[in-house]
XYZ file of C-alpha atoms in Angstrom:
668
model
C 0.000 0.000 0.000
C 1.334 3.432 -0.985
C 2.516 5.731 1.796
C 0.362 8.721 0.779
C -2.692 7.358 2.620
C -3.363 8.239 6.234
C -3.994 5.459 8.747
C -7.800 5.656 8.566
C -7.780 5.562 4.778
C -5.533 2.505 4.842
C -7.822 0.802 7.344
C -10.829 1.346 5.080
C -9.062 0.297 1.872
C -7.577 -2.853 3.396
C -10.753 -4.004 5.140
C -11.130 -7.724 4.530
C -14.328 -9.746 4.628
C -17.656 -8.665 6.073
C -19.563 -5.378 6.310
C -17.911 -1.998 6.817
C -19.168 1.551 7.260
C -16.816 4.390 6.318
C -17.788 7.817 7.642
C -16.244 10.194 5.126
C -16.538 13.875 5.970
C -16.034 16.737 3.488
C -12.688 16.662 1.721
C -11.612 13.379 3.333
C -10.836 11.493 0.116
C -13.781 9.108 -0.106
C -13.513 8.596 -3.896
C -9.842 7.783 -3.438
C -10.728 5.215 -0.785
C -13.431 3.550 -2.900
C -11.312 3.229 -6.043
C -8.292 1.902 -4.115
C -10.572 -0.438 -2.200
C -11.719 -1.979 -5.506
C -8.103 -2.342 -6.598
C -7.218 -3.944 -3.259
C -10.026 -6.488 -3.627
C -8.787 -7.496 -7.071
C -5.009 -7.423 -6.611
C -4.584 -8.362 -2.955
C -7.635 -10.497 -2.196
C -7.931 -12.157 -5.598
C -11.587 -11.233 -6.122
C -12.941 -11.633 -9.646
C -13.797 -8.108 -10.910
C -17.088 -9.477 -12.285
C -18.160 -10.163 -8.683
C -17.792 -6.500 -7.631
C -20.685 -4.035 -7.783
C -20.218 -0.289 -7.186
C -23.402 1.781 -6.748
C -23.649 5.571 -6.850
C -26.612 7.950 -7.007
C -26.035 9.665 -10.360
C -24.783 8.581 -13.764
C -22.164 11.321 -13.647
C -20.818 10.011 -10.325
C -20.772 6.431 -11.640
C -18.923 7.523 -14.783
C -16.407 9.530 -12.759
C -15.823 6.632 -10.353
C -15.283 4.229 -13.251
C -12.930 6.669 -14.961
C -10.855 7.093 -11.798
C -10.653 3.333 -11.288
C -9.687 2.569 -14.894
C -6.734 4.943 -14.626
C -5.016 2.224 -12.593
C -2.661 0.133 -14.699
C -4.354 -2.991 -16.039
C -7.827 -2.020 -14.836
C -9.227 -0.780 -18.140
C -12.376 -2.829 -18.896
C -11.626 -5.048 -15.904
C -15.269 -6.084 -15.590
C -16.299 -4.277 -12.395
C -19.947 -3.117 -12.561
C -20.440 0.599 -11.936
C -23.977 1.954 -11.918
C -26.730 3.909 -10.231
C -29.399 2.288 -8.097
C -31.844 2.590 -10.971
C -29.534 1.163 -13.616
C -28.561 -1.805 -11.425
C -32.128 -2.593 -10.395
C -33.372 -2.230 -13.978
C -30.688 -4.698 -15.049
C -32.132 -7.208 -12.561
C -35.684 -6.577 -13.812
C -34.607 -6.831 -17.441
C -33.135 -10.257 -16.788
C -36.300 -11.477 -15.058
C -39.016 -9.757 -17.071
C -37.247 -8.979 -20.371
C -37.807 -5.258 -20.063
C -36.138 -2.932 -22.563
C -35.536 0.789 -22.772
C -38.925 1.098 -24.465
C -40.536 -0.117 -21.222
C -39.552 3.059 -19.369
C -42.184 5.767 -19.466
C -41.122 9.115 -20.905
C -41.430 12.230 -18.776
C -43.923 13.855 -21.110
C -46.159 10.780 -20.833
C -46.026 10.882 -17.021
C -47.110 14.509 -17.064
C -49.838 13.787 -19.607
C -51.325 11.087 -17.361
C -51.635 13.527 -14.448
C -52.864 16.378 -16.670
C -55.594 14.256 -18.247
C -56.794 12.959 -14.874
C -56.777 16.446 -13.339
C -58.877 17.743 -16.213
C -61.293 14.806 -15.972
C -61.719 15.596 -12.264
C -62.302 19.246 -13.201
C -59.473 20.417 -10.933
C -58.642 24.115 -11.065
C -54.886 24.554 -11.529
C -53.477 28.085 -11.581
C -50.029 26.768 -12.482
C -50.524 23.459 -14.249
C -46.824 22.592 -14.544
C -46.174 23.208 -10.854
C -49.206 21.153 -9.836
C -48.183 18.206 -12.027
C -44.574 18.323 -10.777
C -45.683 18.369 -7.144
C -48.046 15.415 -7.633
C -45.381 13.344 -9.410
C -42.869 14.136 -6.642
C -45.355 13.008 -4.001
C -46.097 9.786 -5.896
C -42.351 9.139 -6.080
C -42.025 9.733 -2.338
C -44.852 7.312 -1.540
C -43.239 4.576 -3.631
C -39.709 5.190 -2.368
C -40.738 5.149 1.273
C -43.057 2.157 0.772
C -45.909 4.119 2.373
C -49.476 2.846 2.219
C -51.334 5.542 0.315
C -54.040 5.844 2.975
C -51.381 7.033 5.444
C -49.921 9.723 3.172
C -50.959 13.362 3.573
C -50.609 15.380 0.354
C -49.412 18.968 0.465
C -50.668 19.705 -3.046
C -54.335 18.708 -3.018
C -56.850 16.904 -0.849
C -55.916 13.376 0.201
C -58.932 11.986 -1.653
C -57.868 13.644 -4.912
C -54.256 12.541 -4.436
C -55.350 8.932 -3.931
C -57.349 9.034 -7.147
C -54.479 10.626 -9.073
C -51.927 8.163 -7.695
C -54.041 5.105 -8.438
C -55.019 6.416 -11.860
C -51.371 7.129 -12.683
C -50.356 3.547 -11.896
C -53.300 2.204 -13.881
C -52.184 4.269 -16.884
C -48.670 2.836 -16.628
C -49.935 -0.741 -16.435
C -52.364 -0.146 -19.322
C -49.494 1.004 -21.544
C -47.075 -1.711 -20.283
C -44.720 0.902 -18.890
C -42.804 1.453 -15.653
C -41.330 4.607 -14.150
C -38.072 4.964 -12.229
C -39.778 4.372 -8.894
C -41.368 1.180 -10.214
C -37.852 -0.071 -10.922
C -37.213 0.021 -7.185
C -40.590 -1.319 -6.058
C -40.699 -4.141 -8.628
C -37.097 -5.140 -7.936
C -37.846 -5.259 -4.213
C -40.881 -7.478 -4.759
C -38.979 -9.740 -7.165
C -36.067 -10.379 -4.801
C -38.388 -10.787 -1.818
C -40.625 -13.364 -3.515
C -38.125 -15.259 -5.683
C -35.447 -16.889 -3.560
C -33.788 -18.459 -6.618
C -33.338 -15.097 -8.357
C -32.157 -13.483 -5.137
C -29.544 -16.222 -4.644
C -28.328 -15.855 -8.223
C -27.614 -12.139 -7.835
C -26.052 -12.651 -4.418
C -23.641 -15.101 -6.023
C -22.989 -12.718 -8.918
C -22.188 -9.681 -6.753
C -20.330 -10.994 -3.739
C -18.811 -7.578 -2.961
C -20.986 -4.456 -2.995
C -19.677 -0.912 -2.496
C -22.069 2.043 -2.131
C -21.081 5.705 -2.363
C -23.040 8.563 -0.694
C -24.877 6.038 1.453
C -26.461 8.800 3.541
C -28.751 9.570 0.575
C -30.297 6.094 0.416
C -34.061 5.722 0.846
C -36.033 2.918 2.446
C -36.790 0.761 -0.601
C -33.220 1.077 -1.931
C -31.847 -0.055 1.419
C -34.207 -3.025 1.635
C -33.063 -4.184 -1.816
C -29.389 -3.783 -0.907
C -29.902 -5.884 2.218
C -31.456 -8.644 0.094
C -28.608 -8.486 -2.450
C -26.039 -8.870 0.316
C -25.240 -12.548 0.657
C -24.312 -14.663 3.653
C -20.817 -13.143 3.874
C -22.293 -9.614 4.062
C -19.499 -8.045 2.044
C -21.203 -4.659 2.016
C -18.888 -1.635 2.052
C -20.758 1.650 2.500
C -19.246 5.140 2.356
C -21.047 8.327 3.349
C -21.450 11.149 5.804
C -24.566 11.334 7.966
C -23.852 15.051 8.430
C -24.421 15.570 4.687
C -27.785 13.822 4.421
C -29.759 16.610 2.719
C -32.367 14.849 0.578
C -35.080 14.154 3.109
C -37.697 15.381 0.626
C -36.657 12.461 -1.623
C -36.838 9.929 1.175
C -33.197 9.989 2.320
C -32.881 9.516 6.059
C -29.725 9.764 8.191
C -31.452 7.256 10.476
C -30.767 4.514 7.918
C -27.030 5.079 8.146
C -27.190 5.597 11.904
C -28.895 2.199 12.251
C -26.572 0.356 9.879
C -24.653 -1.408 12.650
C -27.906 -2.665 14.152
C -28.700 -4.397 10.876
C -25.081 -5.483 10.427
C -23.666 -6.007 13.951
C -20.303 -7.239 12.605
C -19.758 -4.037 10.613
C -16.456 -2.257 11.126
C -16.741 1.521 11.505
C -13.946 3.665 10.063
C -13.947 7.456 10.358
C -11.954 9.364 7.731
C -11.055 12.175 10.092
C -8.675 14.315 8.035
C -10.054 17.117 5.864
C -7.680 17.852 2.971
C -9.829 20.642 1.498
C -10.432 23.371 4.039
C -8.492 25.471 6.513
C -8.729 24.740 10.219
C -10.894 27.841 10.730
C -13.497 26.496 8.294
C -13.320 22.948 9.656
C -13.694 24.206 13.234
C -16.638 26.441 12.310
C -18.369 23.570 10.518
C -17.828 21.339 13.555
C -19.258 23.974 15.902
C -22.344 24.124 13.703
C -23.045 20.425 13.226
C -22.491 19.614 16.907
C -25.934 21.107 17.507
C -27.540 18.163 15.719
C -28.485 15.259 17.961
C -29.003 12.493 15.368
C -25.461 11.973 14.126
C -22.281 9.997 14.624
C -19.748 11.714 16.841
C -16.548 12.444 14.923
C -13.573 14.732 15.369
C -12.258 16.108 12.051
C -8.871 17.795 11.704
C -7.656 20.057 8.896
C -4.523 18.996 7.046
C -4.049 22.513 5.595
C -3.792 24.136 9.022
C -4.703 27.727 9.861
C -5.272 30.318 7.112
C -7.732 33.208 7.617
C -10.731 33.686 9.956
C -14.242 32.963 8.801
C -15.966 36.286 8.101
C -19.524 37.245 9.070
C -21.106 40.397 7.648
C -24.518 41.910 8.363
C -26.041 44.250 5.754
C -29.026 46.554 5.775
C -30.544 44.880 2.709
C -29.860 42.619 -0.273
C -28.640 45.561 -2.365
C -25.745 46.178 0.054
C -25.054 42.446 0.172
C -24.715 42.317 -3.620
C -22.459 45.377 -3.644
C -20.090 43.737 -1.177
C -19.912 40.546 -3.254
C -18.969 42.582 -6.337
C -16.201 44.351 -4.387
C -14.918 41.022 -3.055
C -14.858 39.465 -6.522
C -12.678 42.305 -7.804
C -10.419 42.075 -4.754
C -9.765 38.336 -5.023
C -9.340 38.500 -8.782
C -6.647 41.112 -8.182
C -5.006 38.616 -5.800
C -4.815 36.107 -8.645
C -7.794 33.895 -7.745
C -9.865 33.174 -10.873
C -13.625 33.632 -10.824
C -13.987 29.893 -11.408
C -12.612 29.368 -7.886
C -15.378 31.456 -6.331
C -18.998 30.583 -5.529
C -22.141 32.178 -4.108
C -24.296 29.639 -2.272
C -27.924 30.159 -1.257
C -30.832 28.190 0.184
C -33.354 28.513 -2.670
C -32.948 29.239 -6.360
C -35.090 32.386 -6.174
C -32.632 34.246 -3.937
C -29.949 35.414 -6.398
C -32.296 37.463 -8.641
C -30.772 40.796 -7.604
C -27.246 39.426 -7.735
C -27.799 38.123 -11.273
C -28.933 41.597 -12.276
C -25.791 43.180 -10.810
C -23.496 40.636 -12.461
C -25.162 41.352 -15.805
C -24.852 45.095 -15.234
C -21.103 44.869 -14.639
C -20.560 42.187 -17.297
C -19.135 39.689 -14.785
C -19.292 36.129 -16.162
C -21.139 33.568 -14.073
C -22.404 30.012 -14.295
C -25.552 28.725 -12.618
C -25.734 25.209 -11.219
C -29.520 25.563 -10.983
C -31.753 27.341 -13.416
C -33.253 30.376 -11.704
C -36.994 30.295 -12.373
C -38.315 33.404 -14.062
C -40.536 34.919 -11.404
C -42.422 36.790 -14.121
C -43.631 33.500 -15.611
C -45.481 32.649 -12.399
C -49.268 32.863 -12.574
C -49.289 35.487 -9.818
C -47.011 37.661 -11.965
C -49.354 37.176 -14.902
C -52.266 38.333 -12.721
C -50.413 41.465 -11.558
C -49.336 42.323 -15.100
C -52.889 41.782 -16.341
C -54.173 44.368 -13.849
C -51.557 46.885 -14.982
C -52.057 46.323 -18.712
C -55.811 46.716 -18.286
C -55.154 49.946 -16.380
C -53.027 51.180 -19.286
C -55.928 50.704 -21.683
C -55.488 47.171 -23.065
C -59.008 45.861 -22.401
C -58.413 42.479 -24.037
C -60.928 39.829 -22.973
C -58.133 37.335 -22.147
C -56.483 39.793 -19.744
C -59.798 40.637 -18.109
C -60.670 36.970 -17.593
C -57.465 36.541 -15.561
C -58.418 39.046 -12.882
C -62.142 39.723 -13.055
C -62.859 37.498 -10.044
C -59.560 37.906 -8.204
C -60.833 38.871 -5.672
C -64.403 37.617 -6.037
C -66.664 40.041 -7.923
C -69.119 37.450 -9.290
C -68.699 38.678 -12.860
C -69.856 35.978 -15.272
C -67.896 34.963 -18.372
C -71.187 35.221 -20.256
C -71.103 38.971 -19.691
C -67.976 39.253 -21.874
C -69.559 39.012 -25.312
C -66.830 40.931 -27.165
C -63.065 40.492 -27.589
C -62.586 43.947 -26.091
C -64.179 44.453 -22.672
C -66.353 47.516 -22.115
C -67.179 48.704 -18.599
C -70.199 50.488 -20.023
C -71.499 47.151 -21.350
C -70.766 45.382 -18.040
C -72.611 48.038 -16.030
C -75.540 47.880 -18.381
C -75.790 44.104 -17.877
C -75.574 44.609 -14.093
C -78.556 46.958 -14.117
C -80.923 46.065 -11.300
C -78.166 44.297 -9.308
C -76.786 47.111 -7.207
C -74.130 44.969 -5.482
C -72.723 43.740 -8.832
C -72.893 47.233 -10.354
C -70.866 48.596 -7.419
C -68.176 45.900 -7.758
C -67.797 46.613 -11.482
C -67.700 50.345 -10.812
C -65.007 49.908 -8.142
C -62.903 47.782 -10.486
C -63.100 50.514 -13.136
C -62.058 53.110 -10.565
C -59.208 50.893 -9.318
C -57.840 50.544 -12.852
C -58.029 54.308 -13.323
C -56.028 54.834 -10.130
C -53.451 52.235 -11.172
C -52.845 53.988 -14.487
C -51.357 56.999 -12.685
C -49.140 55.073 -10.231
C -45.515 53.948 -10.331
C -44.980 50.158 -10.550
C -44.098 49.563 -6.892
C -47.004 51.682 -5.644
C -49.370 49.948 -8.078
C -48.477 46.441 -6.915
C -48.933 47.437 -3.277
C -52.353 48.844 -4.169
C -53.332 45.662 -6.026
C -52.313 43.618 -2.985
C -54.064 45.642 -0.305
C -56.381 48.182 -1.897
C -57.915 45.878 -4.483
C -57.705 42.810 -2.248
C -55.514 40.416 -4.243
C -53.991 39.046 -1.032
C -57.501 38.186 0.174
C -57.999 36.221 -3.040
C -54.759 34.287 -2.420
C -55.834 33.475 1.145
C -59.121 32.067 -0.150
C -57.292 30.205 -2.918
C -54.923 28.335 -0.569
C -57.643 27.522 1.963
C -59.492 25.507 -0.684
C -56.385 23.648 -1.871
C -54.539 22.578 1.255
C -51.664 24.944 0.437
C -49.409 27.299 2.394
C -50.234 30.991 1.952
C -46.668 32.020 2.832
C -45.351 30.364 -0.330
C -47.582 32.512 -2.552
C -46.957 35.676 -0.541
C -43.229 35.069 -1.003
C -43.736 35.097 -4.776
C -45.800 38.270 -4.457
C -43.096 39.872 -2.287
C -40.437 39.145 -4.893
C -42.546 40.636 -7.696
C -43.168 43.714 -5.556
C -39.477 44.137 -4.767
C -38.507 43.837 -8.447
C -40.484 47.005 -9.225
C -39.007 49.171 -6.473
C -36.288 50.855 -8.578
C -38.475 51.712 -11.573
C -40.502 54.900 -11.911
C -42.568 54.038 -14.965
C -44.318 50.966 -16.293
C -42.265 51.193 -19.486
C -38.993 50.889 -17.543
C -40.286 47.964 -15.495
C -41.672 46.136 -18.541
C -38.306 46.591 -20.314
C -36.523 45.113 -17.307
C -38.907 42.131 -17.227
C -38.262 41.398 -20.902
C -34.483 41.771 -20.608
C -34.385 39.625 -17.477
C -36.306 36.805 -19.166
C -34.106 36.924 -22.253
C -30.963 36.796 -20.138
C -32.191 33.768 -18.191
C -32.845 31.989 -21.485
C -29.357 32.909 -22.726
C -27.846 31.630 -19.487
C -29.775 28.362 -19.794
C -28.369 27.802 -23.290
C -24.871 28.913 -22.359
C -24.656 26.967 -19.116
C -24.987 23.612 -20.846
C -21.302 23.762 -21.655
C -20.243 26.834 -19.728
C -17.663 26.439 -16.987
C -16.516 30.060 -16.840
C -17.101 32.712 -14.220
C -18.251 32.672 -10.633
C -20.600 29.825 -9.706
C -24.106 30.527 -8.399
C -25.576 27.458 -6.718
C -28.125 26.285 -4.203
C -26.908 24.476 -1.112
C -28.279 21.206 -2.478
C -26.427 21.517 -5.783
C -23.170 22.616 -4.152
C -22.651 19.198 -2.590
C -19.423 17.582 -3.769
C -17.924 20.848 -5.051
C -15.139 23.009 -3.635
C -13.981 26.592 -4.130
C -11.221 28.844 -2.863
C -13.703 31.607 -2.001
C -17.303 30.986 -0.878
C -20.095 33.449 -0.055
C -23.119 32.000 1.783
C -25.786 34.669 1.417
C -29.004 35.517 3.282
C -28.146 33.629 6.461
C -31.410 34.659 8.060
C -34.169 32.975 10.005
C -36.902 31.950 7.581
C -34.371 31.469 4.796
C -31.936 29.128 6.469
C -33.401 27.435 8.383
C -36.262 27.682 5.929
C -39.576 28.870 7.300
C -41.140 25.519 6.365
C -38.797 23.751 8.792
C -40.827 23.342 11.976
C -40.195 19.838 13.277
C -36.890 18.927 14.886
C -35.998 16.574 12.020
C -36.557 19.403 9.533
C -34.365 21.803 11.509
C -31.569 19.238 11.706
C -31.740 18.751 7.936
C -31.549 22.522 7.441
C -28.453 22.574 9.632
C -26.900 19.801 7.527
C -27.612 21.903 4.433
C -25.801 24.869 5.954
C -22.972 22.532 6.936
C -22.657 21.424 3.302
C -22.499 25.058 2.170
C -19.864 26.006 4.741
C -17.627 23.045 3.908
C -17.405 23.942 0.202
C -14.846 26.636 1.066
C -11.129 25.946 1.009
C -9.651 29.199 2.346
C -12.040 32.165 2.332
C -15.545 31.768 3.777
C -17.988 34.673 4.011
C -21.298 34.252 5.837
C -23.686 37.061 4.917
C -26.979 38.103 6.508
C -29.315 41.050 5.978
C -31.515 43.066 8.301
C -34.345 43.416 5.791
C -35.900 41.133 3.173
C -38.860 42.254 1.057
C -39.335 45.297 3.282
C -39.627 43.097 6.356
C -37.239 43.004 9.285
C -35.520 39.626 9.590
C -33.267 38.070 12.213
C -29.815 36.649 11.710
C -29.880 32.861 11.359
C -29.233 30.830 14.479
C -26.567 29.023 12.454
C -24.344 32.098 12.493
C -24.120 31.882 16.258
C -23.537 28.138 16.095
C -20.753 28.510 13.535
C -18.935 31.225 15.477
C -19.220 29.831 18.993
C -18.465 26.359 20.250
C -21.438 25.102 22.250
C -19.247 23.250 24.753
C -17.250 26.423 25.466
C -20.420 28.459 25.852
C -21.505 26.063 28.570
C -18.356 27.009 30.476
C -19.446 30.648 30.397
C -18.856 33.758 28.323
C -19.069 37.343 29.487
C -21.877 39.564 28.197
C -21.488 43.311 28.608
C -24.082 45.993 27.871
C -25.528 48.883 29.842
C -29.073 47.629 29.266
C -28.337 43.981 29.942
C -25.957 44.431 32.816
C -23.045 42.054 33.306
C -23.818 38.372 33.216
C -22.481 34.899 32.593
C -23.888 32.392 30.155
C -25.311 29.374 31.956
C -26.134 27.238 28.934
C -26.604 27.353 25.186
C -29.372 25.478 23.418
C -31.045 25.822 20.000
C -29.541 29.217 19.312
C -30.549 30.721 22.678
C -28.439 31.521 25.702
C -29.531 31.928 29.306
C -27.799 34.703 31.237
C -27.437 34.915 35.017
C -27.034 38.498 36.156
C -24.495 39.192 38.901
C -26.491 41.871 40.736
C -29.620 40.022 41.790
C -29.222 36.508 40.435
C -32.184 36.770 38.068
C -31.961 34.972 34.733
C -33.130 36.162 31.332
C -33.083 34.423 27.949
C -31.751 36.128 24.833
C -31.531 34.771 21.297
C -27.883 34.221 20.406
C -28.276 35.803 16.954
C -29.648 38.975 18.586
C -26.591 39.301 20.830
C -24.313 38.720 17.845
C -26.146 41.262 15.714
C -25.950 43.895 18.466
C -22.312 42.989 19.202
C -23.085 42.203 22.838
C -21.005 39.050 23.237
C -17.524 39.345 24.653
C -14.797 36.960 23.467
C -13.402 36.548 27.011
C -14.309 33.108 28.336
C -14.587 32.621 32.068
């Protein structure tokens, strides 16, 4: 064995027979360990390459793993099987049931099944594509988690409607002799469970199984893997429970945490050296993730040693945040760091809208790991724009239909007998119905008022004065949806108009923004130039010299949807992933205001900057309003302070004390 491996890496690579679990933190060389482990099995243990199966989660990861392995001398086309869960399980199904590529349903057909059923049920869908995507994701979750449909609660529609859609979807697949990617898992599970002869055959074929990114495995995948593992249990799993960030797809850190219960003989090896990041970044990441309770305890050290402190900056608003990023980009470029070694990481793909605009303005090249959705394509945007275009004199029937009953005015479609809408005609038809006449008259007056307003003022008036927010509240109450999600879209549309003083300017911006997003989508297919913009999810596995984690605020990260403890721990793992992408320079940014609303600094900032165990020992707090006190304990982002004067205790949120600069660095 070569000398360039550390002791833990050698232990993992040279593991002999039986199960093993390798806990591989960020930058610890897990791909190196897996590829050398395969080589060790072949060259040192005499294992036939055809008996080795390596499973990853994506085709790109499988291809990269195979490429790395085949760079070893004599290993080109050695016969080791590299594949994703889906490709391996489909191979098993193809052997048993003679499936072919034509048996796999196309995405457009999946969407057509749901669309046709929704229309037959006369479901009202404001955004058809979003509705279909959400339903298909929920169906996938039900299958992957092996959940009985009667126990699943849909977040997209009523449970009764979801049951009908789910059952109808499966019936459509069976009618057309097709399977989807989730069926590959479910059918393979049932096949191996019910056919002992087939199960034994594949156990004999793949006597050694290696799985990468094991923390992302879901329930049905794990059950299949356990059945594929033969009597010798030569299952070698590699992953990091602290980077389990796909709970919405069924991934559970609990599966990895319980691995040694299912495989009591399993050896546990912790790859405890980080070769990527400085000690400041590694220490900050450790301070953060220690606040999670469901995890393996591990102590990671940084091979690169100390470099520069982790930086936290608090800005008044997103505009200032963007300005600082632009200054930093110029500074580090001047130091010789290319833009390709820099990244901006955020929680959701709607956050960087303002930053994209600034990068375009200053002609700074960038690449996007995730396509930023065009907020102006959302149905709420179309409603707002319809109001404004009607106010400007375009009385097209199609525009009027969009908003005539948003909020409810009880105007009938039958009243619109011409392509161009006339208020005079509408009022005439409402004669004798005073309440309807008054609603039509108010709408006409509202449009007149809108015509004289600036864009930002107009949107605020549509929201409150006309009552569009009331319409949204009624809309979500009938559809089992979360109002906050729609108000967030409305907030972003409102904010986009703030800097424009005429509708013409705002409309020009909307058109240019949409065109640029389309150009970026085309360019990014092969583009690897410029600073990277990426969500926390998509940043996993990447590394950069300089990293900016933006909008570290409560409600953003952790996301406002995260309420349960398991959700909050997943959000913390997401932030951990973002933090550990940085090699040398890490900037954690927060703002005081988002969408004209005051927001608090994320609890994770306090957790990153202060070690929980040291806080328990006590840290001085000095302020004329707070007095002088000592921290008694730290829990969930809060600290309890005992005051020296009278012994009374008060609780303050840690992020508040950080924001106000009330914490002293002197530990007692």
